[in-house]
Amino acid sequence: MASEQNSTRIQKRNRATILDAALDVFSQSGFNGATVNQIATSAGLSKPNLLYYYPSKEAIFTALLSELLDVWLAPLRALDPQGEPIEEILTYVRRKLEMSRDMPRESRLFANEIVQGAPRLNDTLSIDLRKLVDDTVIILDNWMKQGKIAQTHPKHLLFSIWSLTQHYADFEVQVRALMSPQDPMDGAQEFLDDLYRNLLRPKG
Amino acid sequence: MASEQNSTRIQKRNRATILDAALDVFSQSGFNGATVNQIATSAGLSKPNLLYYYPSKEAIFTALLSELLDVWLAPLRALDPQGEPIEEILTYVRRKLEMSRDMPRESRLFANEIVQGAPRLNDTLSIDLRKLVDDTVIILDNWMKQGKIAQTHPKHLLFSIWSLTQHYADFEVQVRALMSPQDPMDGAQEFLDDLYRNLLRPKG
DNA sequence: GTCTATACGCTGATAGAC
DNA sequence: GTCTATCAGCGTATAGAC
């Protein structure tokens, strides 16, 4: 007697399997490049069966994005205005770097979408993310006013953290081609620690 | 009596028009997402006529990549081992940032390809780019040994320059959604100057 | 050189049997 | 819930008239 809302265990498992397969495929090929067939095959389902769970390719994609967005932005929300500023920022950098190591597919999913103009994410960017960034900028500005970190441009500081950390996931093939392929991120954390300590250390 | 080699003026013009249209389309949609029809329409040609000049979608793409690769890597090749180290590196950063401002399509073309695993660029990365990076690492290592720049990880330094500068082109919609849309790169050069001066300044 | 017409596989999505 | 069969549309690419 399972309604659409109260899913059976099988349905829950299948939905989770589908989203994981979709993450594989979308993150590697982008929305346009991905095909429903690839997702179905990767999930071990037939194409019509997959479309029984999600009515369209776009529905799978948006379900995936909204499921991941909170996880993706959590480290930034965790920035504590009461904490020790430089350590707070370095902790944020480290968490983002860990996410590039542990969740490269998620990183590439967003990267693909944004590089192509974020047609299915534009509202999120200009509303939700904008709000979160504005809040963070206030925290950073306060820290600068109090002399706890050096004066710098808060938004470019955020952009730099995003680009530097996500680079290891988004451009992984390139990094791998140029580093030792076994541990392409070797030394990355030390480098970023060094970089941001030098930038943020309050100057004379 | 134009042979395949000695193209007429019309042919040369058409090839250039096609590659420019292809840059538009491929950089916005990636290889899989792009269609020959879009390129043809954007170039003002019929689809069969376009396929007269380039026999396949893949042929257009590889022609475009090989045409752009030299331009794209030129700033790194221009790094002068005899120059003043910090200024040489800052000049490189500034040139890369200018390229993100003036050639965002080219940046996104490569970004799309690499995020998706660089299936049509892997050899270039692991041979040509690898060679260029190895040469650059030698220069940087020497500067460090001579105490002209601070000790840091040369490859991560390069990755950081790439990711920080290309971010403004590759993630332009996101940057634009969070900065003033008129001049999204406002303050970027000062930020990067500051960042790298602090990192590279020889310490005590 | 450029066009119309077309071949033919694959796309996202649906109908209907089980 | 899951399947086979199938749809219309679009994808790349080609043939052949002009």
PDB file of N, CA, C and O in Angstrom, chain A residues 80-135:
ATOM      1  N   ASP A  80      33.052  29.870  12.247  1.00  0.00           N
ATOM      2  CA  ASP A  80      32.568  30.376  13.548  1.00  0.00           C
ATOM      3  C   ASP A  80      33.084  31.795  13.819  1.00  0.00           C
ATOM      4  O   ASP A  80      34.290  31.990  13.983  1.00  0.00           O
ATOM      5  N   PRO A  81      32.184  32.789  13.887  1.00  0.00           N
ATOM      6  CA  PRO A  81      32.601  34.174  14.131  1.00  0.00           C
ATOM      7  C   PRO A  81      33.327  34.335  15.466  1.00  0.00           C
ATOM      8  O   PRO A  81      34.094  35.281  15.645  1.00  0.00           O
ATOM      9  N   GLN A  82      33.073  33.420  16.410  1.00  0.00           N
ATOM     10  CA  GLN A  82      33.688  33.506  17.729  1.00  0.00           C
ATOM     11  C   GLN A  82      35.040  32.805  17.789  1.00  0.00           C
ATOM     12  O   GLN A  82      35.754  32.926  18.789  1.00  0.00           O
ATOM     13  N   GLY A  83      35.361  32.032  16.759  1.00  0.00           N
ATOM     14  CA  GLY A  83      36.593  31.240  16.791  1.00  0.00           C
ATOM     15  C   GLY A  83      37.831  32.091  16.554  1.00  0.00           C
ATOM     16  O   GLY A  83      37.750  33.294  16.312  1.00  0.00           O
ATOM     17  N   GLU A  84      38.986  31.435  16.602  1.00  0.00           N
ATOM     18  CA  GLU A  84      40.245  32.121  16.312  1.00  0.00           C
ATOM     19  C   GLU A  84      40.335  32.267  14.800  1.00  0.00           C
ATOM     20  O   GLU A  84      40.380  31.249  14.072  1.00  0.00           O
ATOM     21  N   PRO A  85      40.341  33.507  14.283  1.00  0.00           N
ATOM     22  CA  PRO A  85      40.138  33.768  12.851  1.00  0.00           C
ATOM     23  C   PRO A  85      41.014  32.945  11.911  1.00  0.00           C
ATOM     24  O   PRO A  85      40.492  32.275  11.011  1.00  0.00           O
ATOM     25  N   ILE A  86      42.332  33.009  12.083  1.00  0.00           N
ATOM     26  CA  ILE A  86      43.188  32.322  11.118  1.00  0.00           C
ATOM     27  C   ILE A  86      42.956  30.816  11.158  1.00  0.00           C
ATOM     28  O   ILE A  86      42.892  30.156  10.112  1.00  0.00           O
ATOM     29  N   GLU A  87      42.782  30.270  12.360  1.00  0.00           N
ATOM     30  CA  GLU A  87      42.521  28.833  12.438  1.00  0.00           C
ATOM     31  C   GLU A  87      41.163  28.471  11.835  1.00  0.00           C
ATOM     32  O   GLU A  87      41.009  27.420  11.211  1.00  0.00           O
ATOM     33  N   GLU A  88      40.173  29.342  12.012  1.00  0.00           N
ATOM     34  CA  GLU A  88      38.857  29.105  11.392  1.00  0.00           C
ATOM     35  C   GLU A  88      38.975  29.006   9.875  1.00  0.00           C
ATOM     36  O   GLU A  88      38.434  28.105   9.247  1.00  0.00           O
ATOM     37  N   ILE A  89      39.711  29.946   9.313  1.00  0.00           N
ATOM     38  CA  ILE A  89      39.853  29.961   7.852  1.00  0.00           C
ATOM     39  C   ILE A  89      40.664  28.765   7.371  1.00  0.00           C
ATOM     40  O   ILE A  89      40.311  28.114   6.391  1.00  0.00           O
ATOM     41  N   LEU A  90      41.745  28.456   8.088  1.00  0.00           N
ATOM     42  CA  LEU A  90      42.554  27.307   7.685  1.00  0.00           C
ATOM     43  C   LEU A  90      41.768  26.009   7.817  1.00  0.00           C
ATOM     44  O   LEU A  90      41.927  25.092   7.014  1.00  0.00           O
ATOM     45  N   THR A  91      40.912  25.933   8.827  1.00  0.00           N
ATOM     46  CA  THR A  91      40.062  24.749   8.971  1.00  0.00           C
ATOM     47  C   THR A  91      39.105  24.631   7.792  1.00  0.00           C
ATOM     48  O   THR A  91      38.890  23.539   7.254  1.00  0.00           O
ATOM     49  N   TYR A  92      38.557  25.767   7.391  1.00  0.00           N
ATOM     50  CA  TYR A  92      37.678  25.758   6.213  1.00  0.00           C
ATOM     51  C   TYR A  92      38.432  25.273   4.974  1.00  0.00           C
ATOM     52  O   TYR A  92      37.937  24.423   4.230  1.00  0.00           O
ATOM     53  N   VAL A  93      39.638  25.789   4.771  1.00  0.00           N
ATOM     54  CA  VAL A  93      40.447  25.366   3.625  1.00  0.00           C
ATOM     55  C   VAL A  93      40.703  23.864   3.677  1.00  0.00           C
ATOM     56  O   VAL A  93      40.554  23.159   2.671  1.00  0.00           O
ATOM     57  N   ARG A  94      41.046  23.363   4.871  1.00  0.00           N
ATOM     58  CA  ARG A  94      41.347  21.936   4.986  1.00  0.00           C
ATOM     59  C   ARG A  94      40.121  21.076   4.694  1.00  0.00           C
ATOM     60  O   ARG A  94      40.208  20.042   4.048  1.00  0.00           O
ATOM     61  N   ARG A  95      38.967  21.533   5.191  1.00  0.00           N
ATOM     62  CA  ARG A  95      37.737  20.756   4.934  1.00  0.00           C
ATOM     63  C   ARG A  95      37.423  20.720   3.452  1.00  0.00           C
ATOM     64  O   ARG A  95      37.019  19.701   2.910  1.00  0.00           O
ATOM     65  N   LYS A  96      37.577  21.862   2.796  1.00  0.00           N
ATOM     66  CA  LYS A  96      37.321  21.904   1.355  1.00  0.00           C
ATOM     67  C   LYS A  96      38.298  20.985   0.612  1.00  0.00           C
ATOM     68  O   LYS A  96      37.930  20.317  -0.352  1.00  0.00           O
ATOM     69  N   LEU A  97      39.534  20.957   1.070  1.00  0.00           N
ATOM     70  CA  LEU A  97      40.518  20.097   0.415  1.00  0.00           C
ATOM     71  C   LEU A  97      40.178  18.627   0.640  1.00  0.00           C
ATOM     72  O   LEU A  97      40.300  17.801  -0.276  1.00  0.00           O
ATOM     73  N   GLU A  98      39.722  18.316   1.847  1.00  0.00           N
ATOM     74  CA  GLU A  98      39.283  16.937   2.112  1.00  0.00           C
ATOM     75  C   GLU A  98      38.111  16.555   1.212  1.00  0.00           C
ATOM     76  O   GLU A  98      38.016  15.430   0.730  1.00  0.00           O
ATOM     77  N   MET A  99      37.228  17.500   0.983  1.00  0.00           N
ATOM     78  CA  MET A  99      36.084  17.198   0.119  1.00  0.00           C
ATOM     79  C   MET A  99      36.527  16.942  -1.316  1.00  0.00           C
ATOM     80  O   MET A  99      35.934  16.127  -2.023  1.00  0.00           O
ATOM     81  N   SER A 100      37.568  17.642  -1.760  1.00  0.00           N
ATOM     82  CA  SER A 100      38.083  17.365  -3.098  1.00  0.00           C
ATOM     83  C   SER A 100      38.681  15.966  -3.168  1.00  0.00           C
ATOM     84  O   SER A 100      38.623  15.296  -4.195  1.00  0.00           O
ATOM     85  N   ARG A 101      39.228  15.517  -2.044  1.00  0.00           N
ATOM     86  CA  ARG A 101      39.819  14.188  -2.005  1.00  0.00           C
ATOM     87  C   ARG A 101      38.728  13.124  -1.923  1.00  0.00           C
ATOM     88  O   ARG A 101      38.782  12.112  -2.634  1.00  0.00           O
ATOM     89  N   ASP A 102      37.729  13.384  -1.072  1.00  0.00           N
ATOM     90  CA  ASP A 102      36.742  12.340  -0.766  1.00  0.00           C
ATOM     91  C   ASP A 102      35.480  12.416  -1.623  1.00  0.00           C
ATOM     92  O   ASP A 102      34.740  11.449  -1.719  1.00  0.00           O
ATOM     93  N   MET A 103      35.213  13.590  -2.183  1.00  0.00           N
ATOM     94  CA  MET A 103      33.979  13.758  -2.968  1.00  0.00           C
ATOM     95  C   MET A 103      34.267  14.436  -4.306  1.00  0.00           C
ATOM     96  O   MET A 103      33.619  15.428  -4.657  1.00  0.00           O
ATOM     97  N   PRO A 104      35.208  13.882  -5.080  1.00  0.00           N
ATOM     98  CA  PRO A 104      35.563  14.559  -6.335  1.00  0.00           C
ATOM     99  C   PRO A 104      34.407  14.583  -7.332  1.00  0.00           C
ATOM    100  O   PRO A 104      34.278  15.534  -8.103  1.00  0.00           O
ATOM    101  N   ARG A 105      33.552  13.577  -7.293  1.00  0.00           N
ATOM    102  CA  ARG A 105      32.425  13.564  -8.229  1.00  0.00           C
ATOM    103  C   ARG A 105      31.487  14.732  -7.955  1.00  0.00           C
ATOM    104  O   ARG A 105      31.032  15.408  -8.896  1.00  0.00           O
ATOM    105  N   GLU A 106      31.219  14.996  -6.689  1.00  0.00           N
ATOM    106  CA  GLU A 106      30.348  16.115  -6.348  1.00  0.00           C
ATOM    107  C   GLU A 106      30.955  17.426  -6.841  1.00  0.00           C
ATOM    108  O   GLU A 106      30.257  18.288  -7.389  1.00  0.00           O
ATOM    109  N   SER A 107      32.255  17.578  -6.656  1.00  0.00           N
ATOM    110  CA  SER A 107      32.926  18.793  -7.100  1.00  0.00           C
ATOM    111  C   SER A 107      32.791  18.963  -8.608  1.00  0.00           C
ATOM    112  O   SER A 107      32.466  20.047  -9.107  1.00  0.00           O
ATOM    113  N   ARG A 108      33.021  17.894  -9.328  1.00  0.00           N
ATOM    114  CA  ARG A 108      32.949  17.976 -10.793  1.00  0.00           C
ATOM    115  C   ARG A 108      31.520  18.177 -11.285  1.00  0.00           C
ATOM    116  O   ARG A 108      31.298  18.784 -12.336  1.00  0.00           O
ATOM    117  N   LEU A 109      30.550  17.633 -10.541  1.00  0.00           N
ATOM    118  CA  LEU A 109      29.146  17.870 -10.896  1.00  0.00           C
ATOM    119  C   LEU A 109      28.857  19.368 -10.938  1.00  0.00           C
ATOM    120  O   LEU A 109      28.320  19.887 -11.924  1.00  0.00           O
ATOM    121  N   PHE A 110      29.222  20.072  -9.872  1.00  0.00           N
ATOM    122  CA  PHE A 110      28.994  21.509  -9.819  1.00  0.00           C
ATOM    123  C   PHE A 110      29.872  22.237 -10.836  1.00  0.00           C
ATOM    124  O   PHE A 110      29.430  23.201 -11.472  1.00  0.00           O
ATOM    125  N   ALA A 111      31.107  21.790 -10.977  1.00  0.00           N
ATOM    126  CA  ALA A 111      32.018  22.445 -11.919  1.00  0.00           C
ATOM    127  C   ALA A 111      31.466  22.392 -13.333  1.00  0.00           C
ATOM    128  O   ALA A 111      31.404  23.411 -14.035  1.00  0.00           O
ATOM    129  N   ASN A 112      31.051  21.210 -13.762  1.00  0.00           N
ATOM    130  CA  ASN A 112      30.451  21.074 -15.080  1.00  0.00           C
ATOM    131  C   ASN A 112      29.308  22.049 -15.279  1.00  0.00           C
ATOM    132  O   ASN A 112      29.220  22.740 -16.301  1.00  0.00           O
ATOM    133  N   GLU A 113      28.437  22.099 -14.296  1.00  0.00           N
ATOM    134  CA  GLU A 113      27.245  22.928 -14.422  1.00  0.00           C
ATOM    135  C   GLU A 113      27.597  24.412 -14.499  1.00  0.00           C
ATOM    136  O   GLU A 113      27.031  25.150 -15.305  1.00  0.00           O
ATOM    137  N   ILE A 114      28.535  24.842 -13.672  1.00  0.00           N
ATOM    138  CA  ILE A 114      28.865  26.264 -13.616  1.00  0.00           C
ATOM    139  C   ILE A 114      29.657  26.704 -14.842  1.00  0.00           C
ATOM    140  O   ILE A 114      29.411  27.776 -15.389  1.00  0.00           O
ATOM    141  N   VAL A 115      30.604  25.863 -15.280  1.00  0.00           N
ATOM    142  CA  VAL A 115      31.376  26.208 -16.475  1.00  0.00           C
ATOM    143  C   VAL A 115      30.440  26.421 -17.660  1.00  0.00           C
ATOM    144  O   VAL A 115      30.662  27.298 -18.490  1.00  0.00           O
ATOM    145  N   GLN A 116      29.390  25.641 -17.716  1.00  0.00           N
ATOM    146  CA  GLN A 116      28.468  25.738 -18.852  1.00  0.00           C
ATOM    147  C   GLN A 116      27.396  26.789 -18.619  1.00  0.00           C
ATOM    148  O   GLN A 116      26.366  26.798 -19.300  1.00  0.00           O
ATOM    149  N   GLY A 117      27.594  27.648 -17.641  1.00  0.00           N
ATOM    150  CA  GLY A 117      26.690  28.763 -17.452  1.00  0.00           C
ATOM    151  C   GLY A 117      25.607  28.550 -16.415  1.00  0.00           C
ATOM    152  O   GLY A 117      24.720  29.380 -16.270  1.00  0.00           O
ATOM    153  N   ALA A 118      25.651  27.388 -15.728  1.00  0.00           N
ATOM    154  CA  ALA A 118      24.734  27.106 -14.620  1.00  0.00           C
ATOM    155  C   ALA A 118      23.268  27.319 -14.968  1.00  0.00           C
ATOM    156  O   ALA A 118      22.517  27.916 -14.194  1.00  0.00           O
ATOM    157  N   PRO A 119      22.795  26.808 -16.121  1.00  0.00           N
ATOM    158  CA  PRO A 119      21.413  27.060 -16.518  1.00  0.00           C
ATOM    159  C   PRO A 119      20.391  26.489 -15.541  1.00  0.00           C
ATOM    160  O   PRO A 119      19.280  26.983 -15.459  1.00  0.00           O
ATOM    161  N   ARG A 120      20.787  25.471 -14.786  1.00  0.00           N
ATOM    162  CA  ARG A 120      19.850  24.852 -13.844  1.00  0.00           C
ATOM    163  C   ARG A 120      20.226  25.171 -12.400  1.00  0.00           C
ATOM    164  O   ARG A 120      19.803  24.481 -11.478  1.00  0.00           O
ATOM    165  N   LEU A 121      21.053  26.216 -12.227  1.00  0.00           N
ATOM    166  CA  LEU A 121      21.554  26.498 -10.884  1.00  0.00           C
ATOM    167  C   LEU A 121      21.625  27.992 -10.624  1.00  0.00           C
ATOM    168  O   LEU A 121      22.020  28.429  -9.550  1.00  0.00           O
ATOM    169  N   ASN A 122      21.221  28.782 -11.608  1.00  0.00           N
ATOM    170  CA  ASN A 122      21.451  30.216 -11.525  1.00  0.00           C
ATOM    171  C   ASN A 122      20.737  30.871 -10.342  1.00  0.00           C
ATOM    172  O   ASN A 122      21.295  31.733  -9.667  1.00  0.00           O
ATOM    173  N   ASP A 123      19.503  30.445 -10.084  1.00  0.00           N
ATOM    174  CA  ASP A 123      18.773  31.013  -8.957  1.00  0.00           C
ATOM    175  C   ASP A 123      19.484  30.717  -7.648  1.00  0.00           C
ATOM    176  O   ASP A 123      19.645  31.599  -6.793  1.00  0.00           O
ATOM    177  N   THR A 124      19.880  29.470  -7.495  1.00  0.00           N
ATOM    178  CA  THR A 124      20.598  29.087  -6.281  1.00  0.00           C
ATOM    179  C   THR A 124      21.810  29.970  -6.057  1.00  0.00           C
ATOM    180  O   THR A 124      22.060  30.438  -4.939  1.00  0.00           O
ATOM    181  N   LEU A 125      22.560  30.204  -7.138  1.00  0.00           N
ATOM    182  CA  LEU A 125      23.773  31.011  -7.012  1.00  0.00           C
ATOM    183  C   LEU A 125      23.451  32.432  -6.578  1.00  0.00           C
ATOM    184  O   LEU A 125      24.051  32.967  -5.651  1.00  0.00           O
ATOM    185  N   SER A 126      22.491  33.036  -7.251  1.00  0.00           N
ATOM    186  CA  SER A 126      22.262  34.460  -7.004  1.00  0.00           C
ATOM    187  C   SER A 126      21.371  34.724  -5.798  1.00  0.00           C
ATOM    188  O   SER A 126      21.200  35.871  -5.411  1.00  0.00           O
ATOM    189  N   ILE A 127      20.810  33.688  -5.194  1.00  0.00           N
ATOM    190  CA  ILE A 127      20.004  33.894  -3.991  1.00  0.00           C
ATOM    191  C   ILE A 127      20.662  33.221  -2.783  1.00  0.00           C
ATOM    192  O   ILE A 127      21.237  33.894  -1.926  1.00  0.00           O
ATOM    193  N   ASP A 128      20.616  31.883  -2.740  1.00  0.00           N
ATOM    194  CA  ASP A 128      21.108  31.164  -1.563  1.00  0.00           C
ATOM    195  C   ASP A 128      22.599  31.404  -1.336  1.00  0.00           C
ATOM    196  O   ASP A 128      23.025  31.785  -0.244  1.00  0.00           O
ATOM    197  N   LEU A 129      23.403  31.166  -2.388  1.00  0.00           N
ATOM    198  CA  LEU A 129      24.845  31.311  -2.210  1.00  0.00           C
ATOM    199  C   LEU A 129      25.214  32.761  -1.931  1.00  0.00           C
ATOM    200  O   LEU A 129      26.072  33.044  -1.091  1.00  0.00           O
ATOM    201  N   ARG A 130      24.539  33.650  -2.630  1.00  0.00           N
ATOM    202  CA  ARG A 130      24.806  35.083  -2.418  1.00  0.00           C
ATOM    203  C   ARG A 130      24.583  35.468  -0.943  1.00  0.00           C
ATOM    204  O   ARG A 130      25.380  36.187  -0.347  1.00  0.00           O
ATOM    205  N   LYS A 131      23.467  34.966  -0.388  1.00  0.00           N
ATOM    206  CA  LYS A 131      23.177  35.241   1.026  1.00  0.00           C
ATOM    207  C   LYS A 131      24.295  34.704   1.930  1.00  0.00           C
ATOM    208  O   LYS A 131      24.790  35.405   2.809  1.00  0.00           O
ATOM    209  N   LEU A 132      24.665  33.471   1.686  1.00  0.00           N
ATOM    210  CA  LEU A 132      25.712  32.852   2.511  1.00  0.00           C
ATOM    211  C   LEU A 132      27.027  33.610   2.397  1.00  0.00           C
ATOM    212  O   LEU A 132      27.732  33.831   3.394  1.00  0.00           O
ATOM    213  N   VAL A 133      27.346  34.034   1.181  1.00  0.00           N
ATOM    214  CA  VAL A 133      28.594  34.772   0.971  1.00  0.00           C
ATOM    215  C   VAL A 133      28.538  36.134   1.660  1.00  0.00           C
ATOM    216  O   VAL A 133      29.504  36.548   2.303  1.00  0.00           O
ATOM    217  N   ASP A 134      27.400  36.801   1.547  1.00  0.00           N
ATOM    218  CA  ASP A 134      27.269  38.109   2.210  1.00  0.00           C
ATOM    219  C   ASP A 134      27.483  37.973   3.722  1.00  0.00           C
ATOM    220  O   ASP A 134      28.167  38.791   4.344  1.00  0.00           O
ATOM    221  N   ASP A 135      26.876  36.937   4.302  1.00  0.00           N
ATOM    222  CA  ASP A 135      27.063  36.710   5.739  1.00  0.00           C
ATOM    223  C   ASP A 135      28.539  36.490   6.068  1.00  0.00           C
ATOM    224  O   ASP A 135      29.059  37.009   7.060  1.00  0.00           O
TER     225      ASP A 135
END
